[in-house]
Amino acid sequence: MYIDIVGACNLSCPSCPMGNSENVNFKKAMQVEMFTKIVEKARSEGIQTIFLYNWTEPLIHPKIGEFIEIINAAGLESGISSNLNLAKNMEKAMLANPGFFRVSLSGFYQETYKQGHVGGDIEVVKQNMIRLHELKQQHGLQTLIEVYYHRYIDNMEEEGLMREFSERLGFRFTTGYSVMMPLEKSLAIAERDPSVTDTDRETLKRLALPPYDDLLNLVRHYANQSCSLKDNWLVLDCNGNTILCCTIFNQTEYQVGKYLDLPLAQLTRLKSTQKNCVDMCNRCAKNGLHVYSMYPNQGPLEAHAVNRIIDFQRHTIMGVPIESDQLGRNGEVSAENFDEAQYLHVNQDVRNAIAGGSFSSGYQHYVLFGRLEGRQGSGVFSPA
């Protein structure tokens, strides 16, 4: 279970809805009494873990420590994620001994960090990280502290520095490619909606996985894949409403009922039957954006991101400018120029995979794997 216990954030990150979308959600702090009832119901329904974040900054809540203690007292796992620019309630949270404390950041130096975490100060974050380490040591806390580094195509050189800094403090260091959120924003980009702003386009230039046509062409092949974000995750807003999924930002429109008013089975069923939710899920799946959200660091999506980063670094070294939507597409054959017959003729293993039902066509294999493997026989590359 993920709960936004507040309706605000102290930063305005451009790849996050708190920085790129109008906030029409509830903008209040959840009351302890409501939260206690939610935890009691969650425990009775078999929920084992409660994380106090989705879109917002949990350290804003003055009673964050009490919230963590309530979860722990119920015998459930507790966790928070923070940009760690706020020190005021950090100690309260840490001394409550959460099971998991994630620090979310995107650079080692301020010049880089401020682009992804607008309004933040990486030197403040580093000092607060040191303080977290001290608190853990002084009080013998068991909290797993994880530093999560958001990868952009232009911050990779600083990743190693932040990894070393984090691991010296005894923190676990993990990484992941940033994606454009929320779902509504990714859909606007995919569907050429005029609401996409110039600021959004500048952010897209920094992403290793912008939802451009080439990426959508890849993830649309997974349109029928089930969505664990909707089916397996329970997301509540600060007013106790159950939200369709964690990628949705308009929590007012895409909520299926108050968690305390309906049994879990009914809330889960409403996600798949309530008309506006069904319509949104269909739009999402049609564009493959559920896969974009679920697996940005795996398989073909990871390879796609690496390809863009390598291309960016190569052009940076050479001093040759390139449009962001062409990064990572060097040598790619378009759908119009793809030679299906030739591709199958020279790739026996692909023919065998299609015969075995692993792929529906040579083009599907090319989009997902072949173009990244440098396969022969795909046709003639035609530069845009």
PDB file of N, CA and C in Angstrom, residues 71-149:
ATOM      1  N   ILE A  71       2.307   2.167  12.051  1.00  0.00           N
ATOM      2  CA  ILE A  71       2.508   1.037  11.133  1.00  0.00           C
ATOM      3  C   ILE A  71       3.308  -0.061  11.828  1.00  0.00           C
ATOM      4  N   ASN A  72       4.401   0.330  12.468  1.00  0.00           N
ATOM      5  CA  ASN A  72       5.254  -0.650  13.147  1.00  0.00           C
ATOM      6  C   ASN A  72       4.502  -1.386  14.258  1.00  0.00           C
ATOM      7  N   ALA A  73       3.683  -0.646  15.008  1.00  0.00           N
ATOM      8  CA  ALA A  73       2.929  -1.245  16.117  1.00  0.00           C
ATOM      9  C   ALA A  73       1.915  -2.265  15.622  1.00  0.00           C
ATOM     10  N   ALA A  74       1.464  -2.083  14.377  1.00  0.00           N
ATOM     11  CA  ALA A  74       0.500  -3.023  13.801  1.00  0.00           C
ATOM     12  C   ALA A  74       1.187  -4.263  13.245  1.00  0.00           C
ATOM     13  N   GLY A  75       2.514  -4.298  13.336  1.00  0.00           N
ATOM     14  CA  GLY A  75       3.252  -5.453  12.835  1.00  0.00           C
ATOM     15  C   GLY A  75       3.464  -5.448  11.342  1.00  0.00           C
ATOM     16  N   LEU A  76       3.293  -4.283  10.715  1.00  0.00           N
ATOM     17  CA  LEU A  76       3.479  -4.156   9.264  1.00  0.00           C
ATOM     18  C   LEU A  76       4.821  -3.491   8.963  1.00  0.00           C
ATOM     19  N   GLU A  77       5.312  -3.688   7.745  1.00  0.00           N
ATOM     20  CA  GLU A  77       6.542  -3.029   7.303  1.00  0.00           C
ATOM     21  C   GLU A  77       6.229  -1.583   6.923  1.00  0.00           C
ATOM     22  N   SER A  78       7.123  -0.668   7.311  1.00  0.00           N
ATOM     23  CA  SER A  78       6.913   0.752   7.013  1.00  0.00           C
ATOM     24  C   SER A  78       8.040   1.285   6.150  1.00  0.00           C
ATOM     25  N   GLY A  79       7.719   2.310   5.333  1.00  0.00           N
ATOM     26  CA  GLY A  79       8.748   2.902   4.495  1.00  0.00           C
ATOM     27  C   GLY A  79       8.367   4.290   4.019  1.00  0.00           C
ATOM     28  N   ILE A  80       9.383   5.109   3.766  1.00  0.00           N
ATOM     29  CA  ILE A  80       9.158   6.444   3.220  1.00  0.00           C
ATOM     30  C   ILE A  80      10.184   6.714   2.124  1.00  0.00           C
ATOM     31  N   SER A  81       9.876   7.686   1.274  1.00  0.00           N
ATOM     32  CA  SER A  81      10.803   8.164   0.259  1.00  0.00           C
ATOM     33  C   SER A  81      10.803   9.678   0.316  1.00  0.00           C
ATOM     34  N   SER A  82      11.997  10.272   0.294  1.00  0.00           N
ATOM     35  CA  SER A  82      12.112  11.719   0.469  1.00  0.00           C
ATOM     36  C   SER A  82      13.174  12.295  -0.455  1.00  0.00           C
ATOM     37  N   ASN A  83      12.978  13.554  -0.860  1.00  0.00           N
ATOM     38  CA  ASN A  83      14.044  14.255  -1.581  1.00  0.00           C
ATOM     39  C   ASN A  83      15.096  14.773  -0.602  1.00  0.00           C
ATOM     40  N   LEU A  84      14.812  14.700   0.681  1.00  0.00           N
ATOM     41  CA  LEU A  84      15.718  14.982   1.796  1.00  0.00           C
ATOM     42  C   LEU A  84      16.243  16.426   1.807  1.00  0.00           C
ATOM     43  N   ASN A  85      15.442  17.350   1.284  1.00  0.00           N
ATOM     44  CA  ASN A  85      15.799  18.762   1.387  1.00  0.00           C
ATOM     45  C   ASN A  85      15.261  19.386   2.663  1.00  0.00           C
ATOM     46  N   LEU A  86      14.406  18.644   3.387  1.00  0.00           N
ATOM     47  CA  LEU A  86      13.818  19.141   4.622  1.00  0.00           C
ATOM     48  C   LEU A  86      14.426  18.406   5.819  1.00  0.00           C
ATOM     49  N   ALA A  87      14.976  19.152   6.758  1.00  0.00           N
ATOM     50  CA  ALA A  87      15.562  18.532   7.951  1.00  0.00           C
ATOM     51  C   ALA A  87      14.612  18.564   9.145  1.00  0.00           C
ATOM     52  N   LYS A  88      13.589  19.413   9.060  1.00  0.00           N
ATOM     53  CA  LYS A  88      12.723  19.669  10.213  1.00  0.00           C
ATOM     54  C   LYS A  88      12.137  18.404  10.824  1.00  0.00           C
ATOM     55  N   ASN A  89      11.539  17.540  10.001  1.00  0.00           N
ATOM     56  CA  ASN A  89      10.886  16.340  10.525  1.00  0.00           C
ATOM     57  C   ASN A  89      11.665  15.061  10.228  1.00  0.00           C
ATOM     58  N   MET A  90      12.868  15.227   9.672  1.00  0.00           N
ATOM     59  CA  MET A  90      13.674  14.069   9.301  1.00  0.00           C
ATOM     60  C   MET A  90      14.026  13.214  10.510  1.00  0.00           C
ATOM     61  N   GLU A  91      14.426  13.863  11.612  1.00  0.00           N
ATOM     62  CA  GLU A  91      14.834  13.124  12.795  1.00  0.00           C
ATOM     63  C   GLU A  91      13.654  12.375  13.410  1.00  0.00           C
ATOM     64  N   LYS A  92      12.468  13.003  13.399  1.00  0.00           N
ATOM     65  CA  LYS A  92      11.275  12.323  13.914  1.00  0.00           C
ATOM     66  C   LYS A  92      11.027  11.037  13.135  1.00  0.00           C
ATOM     67  N   ALA A  93      11.145  11.146  11.821  1.00  0.00           N
ATOM     68  CA  ALA A  93      10.900   9.984  10.967  1.00  0.00           C
ATOM     69  C   ALA A  93      11.920   8.890  11.226  1.00  0.00           C
ATOM     70  N   MET A  94      13.183   9.257  11.300  1.00  0.00           N
ATOM     71  CA  MET A  94      14.241   8.269  11.465  1.00  0.00           C
ATOM     72  C   MET A  94      14.174   7.581  12.835  1.00  0.00           C
ATOM     73  N   LEU A  95      13.905   8.355  13.890  1.00  0.00           N
ATOM     74  CA  LEU A  95      13.853   7.780  15.231  1.00  0.00           C
ATOM     75  C   LEU A  95      12.648   6.862  15.436  1.00  0.00           C
ATOM     76  N   ALA A  96      11.657   6.971  14.544  1.00  0.00           N
ATOM     77  CA  ALA A  96      10.516   6.049  14.600  1.00  0.00           C
ATOM     78  C   ALA A  96      10.898   4.676  14.041  1.00  0.00           C
ATOM     79  N   ASN A  97      12.109   4.583  13.484  1.00  0.00           N
ATOM     80  CA  ASN A  97      12.671   3.316  12.999  1.00  0.00           C
ATOM     81  C   ASN A  97      11.851   2.700  11.861  1.00  0.00           C
ATOM     82  N   PRO A  98      11.691   3.434  10.745  1.00  0.00           N
ATOM     83  CA  PRO A  98      10.999   2.839   9.597  1.00  0.00           C
ATOM     84  C   PRO A  98      11.822   1.677   9.039  1.00  0.00           C
ATOM     85  N   GLY A  99      11.168   0.730   8.425  1.00  0.00           N
ATOM     86  CA  GLY A  99      11.906  -0.380   7.845  1.00  0.00           C
ATOM     87  C   GLY A  99      12.734   0.046   6.648  1.00  0.00           C
ATOM     88  N   PHE A 100      12.258   1.097   5.961  1.00  0.00           N
ATOM     89  CA  PHE A 100      12.863   1.506   4.690  1.00  0.00           C
ATOM     90  C   PHE A 100      12.829   3.018   4.585  1.00  0.00           C
ATOM     91  N   PHE A 101      13.955   3.618   4.211  1.00  0.00           N
ATOM     92  CA  PHE A 101      14.036   5.071   4.036  1.00  0.00           C
ATOM     93  C   PHE A 101      14.790   5.323   2.741  1.00  0.00           C
ATOM     94  N   ARG A 102      14.066   5.780   1.721  1.00  0.00           N
ATOM     95  CA  ARG A 102      14.688   6.057   0.423  1.00  0.00           C
ATOM     96  C   ARG A 102      14.994   7.541   0.285  1.00  0.00           C
ATOM     97  N   VAL A 103      16.195   7.837  -0.221  1.00  0.00           N
ATOM     98  CA  VAL A 103      16.582   9.201  -0.568  1.00  0.00           C
ATOM     99  C   VAL A 103      16.614   9.286  -2.090  1.00  0.00           C
ATOM    100  N   SER A 104      15.787  10.150  -2.653  1.00  0.00           N
ATOM    101  CA  SER A 104      15.661  10.273  -4.104  1.00  0.00           C
ATOM    102  C   SER A 104      16.434  11.498  -4.586  1.00  0.00           C
ATOM    103  N   LEU A 105      17.366  11.300  -5.533  1.00  0.00           N
ATOM    104  CA  LEU A 105      18.174  12.412  -6.031  1.00  0.00           C
ATOM    105  C   LEU A 105      18.609  12.167  -7.474  1.00  0.00           C
ATOM    106  N   SER A 106      19.294  13.156  -8.071  1.00  0.00           N
ATOM    107  CA  SER A 106      19.612  13.055  -9.499  1.00  0.00           C
ATOM    108  C   SER A 106      20.918  13.752  -9.880  1.00  0.00           C
ATOM    109  N   GLY A 107      21.885  13.773  -8.984  1.00  0.00           N
ATOM    110  CA  GLY A 107      23.172  14.372  -9.313  1.00  0.00           C
ATOM    111  C   GLY A 107      24.054  14.429  -8.082  1.00  0.00           C
ATOM    112  N   PHE A 108      25.325  14.744  -8.292  1.00  0.00           N
ATOM    113  CA  PHE A 108      26.242  14.927  -7.174  1.00  0.00           C
ATOM    114  C   PHE A 108      26.580  16.397  -6.969  1.00  0.00           C
ATOM    115  N   TYR A 109      26.587  17.158  -8.062  1.00  0.00           N
ATOM    116  CA  TYR A 109      26.846  18.590  -7.995  1.00  0.00           C
ATOM    117  C   TYR A 109      25.556  19.364  -8.265  1.00  0.00           C
ATOM    118  N   GLN A 110      25.476  20.557  -7.696  1.00  0.00           N
ATOM    119  CA  GLN A 110      24.253  21.340  -7.762  1.00  0.00           C
ATOM    120  C   GLN A 110      23.832  21.678  -9.192  1.00  0.00           C
ATOM    121  N   GLU A 111      24.784  21.975 -10.054  1.00  0.00           N
ATOM    122  CA  GLU A 111      24.459  22.388 -11.424  1.00  0.00           C
ATOM    123  C   GLU A 111      23.652  21.301 -12.140  1.00  0.00           C
ATOM    124  N   THR A 112      23.981  20.058 -11.873  1.00  0.00           N
ATOM    125  CA  THR A 112      23.244  18.946 -12.471  1.00  0.00           C
ATOM    126  C   THR A 112      21.974  18.644 -11.684  1.00  0.00           C
ATOM    127  N   TYR A 113      22.104  18.567 -10.372  1.00  0.00           N
ATOM    128  CA  TYR A 113      20.986  18.184  -9.507  1.00  0.00           C
ATOM    129  C   TYR A 113      19.783  19.114  -9.664  1.00  0.00           C
ATOM    130  N   LYS A 114      20.027  20.404  -9.776  1.00  0.00           N
ATOM    131  CA  LYS A 114      18.927  21.374  -9.797  1.00  0.00           C
ATOM    132  C   LYS A 114      18.059  21.262 -11.039  1.00  0.00           C
ATOM    133  N   GLN A 115      18.554  20.577 -12.078  1.00  0.00           N
ATOM    134  CA  GLN A 115      17.741  20.401 -13.285  1.00  0.00           C
ATOM    135  C   GLN A 115      16.645  19.358 -13.080  1.00  0.00           C
ATOM    136  N   GLY A 116      16.968  18.288 -12.371  1.00  0.00           N
ATOM    137  CA  GLY A 116      15.987  17.234 -12.139  1.00  0.00           C
ATOM    138  C   GLY A 116      15.185  17.428 -10.880  1.00  0.00           C
ATOM    139  N   HIS A 117      15.791  18.090  -9.875  1.00  0.00           N
ATOM    140  CA  HIS A 117      15.110  18.365  -8.606  1.00  0.00           C
ATOM    141  C   HIS A 117      15.053  19.881  -8.401  1.00  0.00           C
ATOM    142  N   VAL A 118      14.144  20.498  -9.125  1.00  0.00           N
ATOM    143  CA  VAL A 118      14.046  21.961  -9.149  1.00  0.00           C
ATOM    144  C   VAL A 118      13.621  22.489  -7.785  1.00  0.00           C
ATOM    145  N   GLY A 119      14.417  23.419  -7.273  1.00  0.00           N
ATOM    146  CA  GLY A 119      14.133  24.000  -5.965  1.00  0.00           C
ATOM    147  C   GLY A 119      14.930  23.351  -4.855  1.00  0.00           C
ATOM    148  N   GLY A 120      15.672  22.289  -5.170  1.00  0.00           N
ATOM    149  CA  GLY A 120      16.440  21.583  -4.161  1.00  0.00           C
ATOM    150  C   GLY A 120      17.905  21.994  -4.134  1.00  0.00           C
ATOM    151  N   ASP A 121      18.592  21.587  -3.094  1.00  0.00           N
ATOM    152  CA  ASP A 121      20.010  21.895  -2.902  1.00  0.00           C
ATOM    153  C   ASP A 121      20.732  20.604  -2.538  1.00  0.00           C
ATOM    154  N   ILE A 122      21.582  20.106  -3.422  1.00  0.00           N
ATOM    155  CA  ILE A 122      22.240  18.825  -3.201  1.00  0.00           C
ATOM    156  C   ILE A 122      23.182  18.862  -2.000  1.00  0.00           C
ATOM    157  N   GLU A 123      23.732  20.030  -1.668  1.00  0.00           N
ATOM    158  CA  GLU A 123      24.604  20.098  -0.495  1.00  0.00           C
ATOM    159  C   GLU A 123      23.802  19.938   0.793  1.00  0.00           C
ATOM    160  N   VAL A 124      22.578  20.445   0.803  1.00  0.00           N
ATOM    161  CA  VAL A 124      21.678  20.213   1.947  1.00  0.00           C
ATOM    162  C   VAL A 124      21.354  18.727   2.039  1.00  0.00           C
ATOM    163  N   VAL A 125      21.090  18.118   0.887  1.00  0.00           N
ATOM    164  CA  VAL A 125      20.784  16.689   0.860  1.00  0.00           C
ATOM    165  C   VAL A 125      21.954  15.878   1.423  1.00  0.00           C
ATOM    166  N   LYS A 126      23.172  16.203   1.000  1.00  0.00           N
ATOM    167  CA  LYS A 126      24.351  15.469   1.489  1.00  0.00           C
ATOM    168  C   LYS A 126      24.502  15.605   3.001  1.00  0.00           C
ATOM    169  N   GLN A 127      24.302  16.807   3.529  1.00  0.00           N
ATOM    170  CA  GLN A 127      24.396  17.002   4.976  1.00  0.00           C
ATOM    171  C   GLN A 127      23.330  16.210   5.712  1.00  0.00           C
ATOM    172  N   ASN A 128      22.132  16.163   5.128  1.00  0.00           N
ATOM    173  CA  ASN A 128      21.055  15.384   5.749  1.00  0.00           C
ATOM    174  C   ASN A 128      21.328  13.880   5.653  1.00  0.00           C
ATOM    175  N   MET A 129      21.988  13.451   4.585  1.00  0.00           N
ATOM    176  CA  MET A 129      22.385  12.045   4.479  1.00  0.00           C
ATOM    177  C   MET A 129      23.373  11.676   5.588  1.00  0.00           C
ATOM    178  N   ILE A 130      24.325  12.566   5.835  1.00  0.00           N
ATOM    179  CA  ILE A 130      25.287  12.335   6.915  1.00  0.00           C
ATOM    180  C   ILE A 130      24.572  12.245   8.261  1.00  0.00           C
ATOM    181  N   ARG A 131      23.575  13.125   8.429  1.00  0.00           N
ATOM    182  CA  ARG A 131      22.802  13.114   9.680  1.00  0.00           C
ATOM    183  C   ARG A 131      22.008  11.816   9.831  1.00  0.00           C
ATOM    184  N   LEU A 132      21.466  11.300   8.744  1.00  0.00           N
ATOM    185  CA  LEU A 132      20.762  10.013   8.799  1.00  0.00           C
ATOM    186  C   LEU A 132      21.709   8.910   9.261  1.00  0.00           C
ATOM    187  N   HIS A 133      22.905   8.921   8.726  1.00  0.00           N
ATOM    188  CA  HIS A 133      23.919   7.937   9.120  1.00  0.00           C
ATOM    189  C   HIS A 133      24.216   8.047  10.617  1.00  0.00           C
ATOM    190  N   GLU A 134      24.379   9.275  11.099  1.00  0.00           N
ATOM    191  CA  GLU A 134      24.688   9.488  12.512  1.00  0.00           C
ATOM    192  C   GLU A 134      23.558   9.001  13.403  1.00  0.00           C
ATOM    193  N   LEU A 135      22.313   9.296  13.018  1.00  0.00           N
ATOM    194  CA  LEU A 135      21.161   8.863  13.808  1.00  0.00           C
ATOM    195  C   LEU A 135      21.077   7.341  13.867  1.00  0.00           C
ATOM    196  N   LYS A 136      21.326   6.710  12.741  1.00  0.00           N
ATOM    197  CA  LYS A 136      21.263   5.250  12.697  1.00  0.00           C
ATOM    198  C   LYS A 136      22.313   4.633  13.611  1.00  0.00           C
ATOM    199  N   GLN A 137      23.519   5.216  13.589  1.00  0.00           N
ATOM    200  CA  GLN A 137      24.604   4.687  14.422  1.00  0.00           C
ATOM    201  C   GLN A 137      24.359   4.950  15.917  1.00  0.00           C
ATOM    202  N   GLN A 138      23.955   6.178  16.233  1.00  0.00           N
ATOM    203  CA  GLN A 138      23.776   6.567  17.628  1.00  0.00           C
ATOM    204  C   GLN A 138      22.670   5.788  18.319  1.00  0.00           C
ATOM    205  N   HIS A 139      21.610   5.457  17.580  1.00  0.00           N
ATOM    206  CA  HIS A 139      20.443   4.841  18.200  1.00  0.00           C
ATOM    207  C   HIS A 139      20.288   3.362  17.847  1.00  0.00           C
ATOM    208  N   GLY A 140      21.251   2.815  17.133  1.00  0.00           N
ATOM    209  CA  GLY A 140      21.191   1.397  16.791  1.00  0.00           C
ATOM    210  C   GLY A 140      19.972   1.025  15.975  1.00  0.00           C
ATOM    211  N   LEU A 141      19.587   1.891  15.041  1.00  0.00           N
ATOM    212  CA  LEU A 141      18.377   1.676  14.245  1.00  0.00           C
ATOM    213  C   LEU A 141      18.617   0.635  13.151  1.00  0.00           C
ATOM    214  N   GLN A 142      17.575  -0.080  12.801  1.00  0.00           N
ATOM    215  CA  GLN A 142      17.679  -1.146  11.798  1.00  0.00           C
ATOM    216  C   GLN A 142      17.212  -0.698  10.410  1.00  0.00           C
ATOM    217  N   THR A 143      16.864   0.535  10.259  1.00  0.00           N
ATOM    218  CA  THR A 143      16.322   1.047   9.002  1.00  0.00           C
ATOM    219  C   THR A 143      17.269   0.808   7.830  1.00  0.00           C
ATOM    220  N   LEU A 144      16.735   0.259   6.745  1.00  0.00           N
ATOM    221  CA  LEU A 144      17.488   0.139   5.501  1.00  0.00           C
ATOM    222  C   LEU A 144      17.400   1.476   4.777  1.00  0.00           C
ATOM    223  N   ILE A 145      18.524   2.147   4.612  1.00  0.00           N
ATOM    224  CA  ILE A 145      18.541   3.428   3.908  1.00  0.00           C
ATOM    225  C   ILE A 145      19.044   3.189   2.489  1.00  0.00           C
ATOM    226  N   GLU A 146      18.248   3.599   1.540  1.00  0.00           N
ATOM    227  CA  GLU A 146      18.577   3.414   0.124  1.00  0.00           C
ATOM    228  C   GLU A 146      18.654   4.764  -0.568  1.00  0.00           C
ATOM    229  N   VAL A 147      19.711   4.969  -1.336  1.00  0.00           N
ATOM    230  CA  VAL A 147      19.828   6.157  -2.170  1.00  0.00           C
ATOM    231  C   VAL A 147      19.464   5.746  -3.594  1.00  0.00           C
ATOM    232  N   TYR A 148      18.430   6.398  -4.131  1.00  0.00           N
ATOM    233  CA  TYR A 148      17.962   6.076  -5.487  1.00  0.00           C
ATOM    234  C   TYR A 148      18.357   7.203  -6.431  1.00  0.00           C
ATOM    235  N   TYR A 149      19.218   6.876  -7.383  1.00  0.00           N
ATOM    236  CA  TYR A 149      19.754   7.862  -8.322  1.00  0.00           C
ATOM    237  C   TYR A 149      18.956   7.827  -9.619  1.00  0.00           C
TER     238      TYR A 149
END
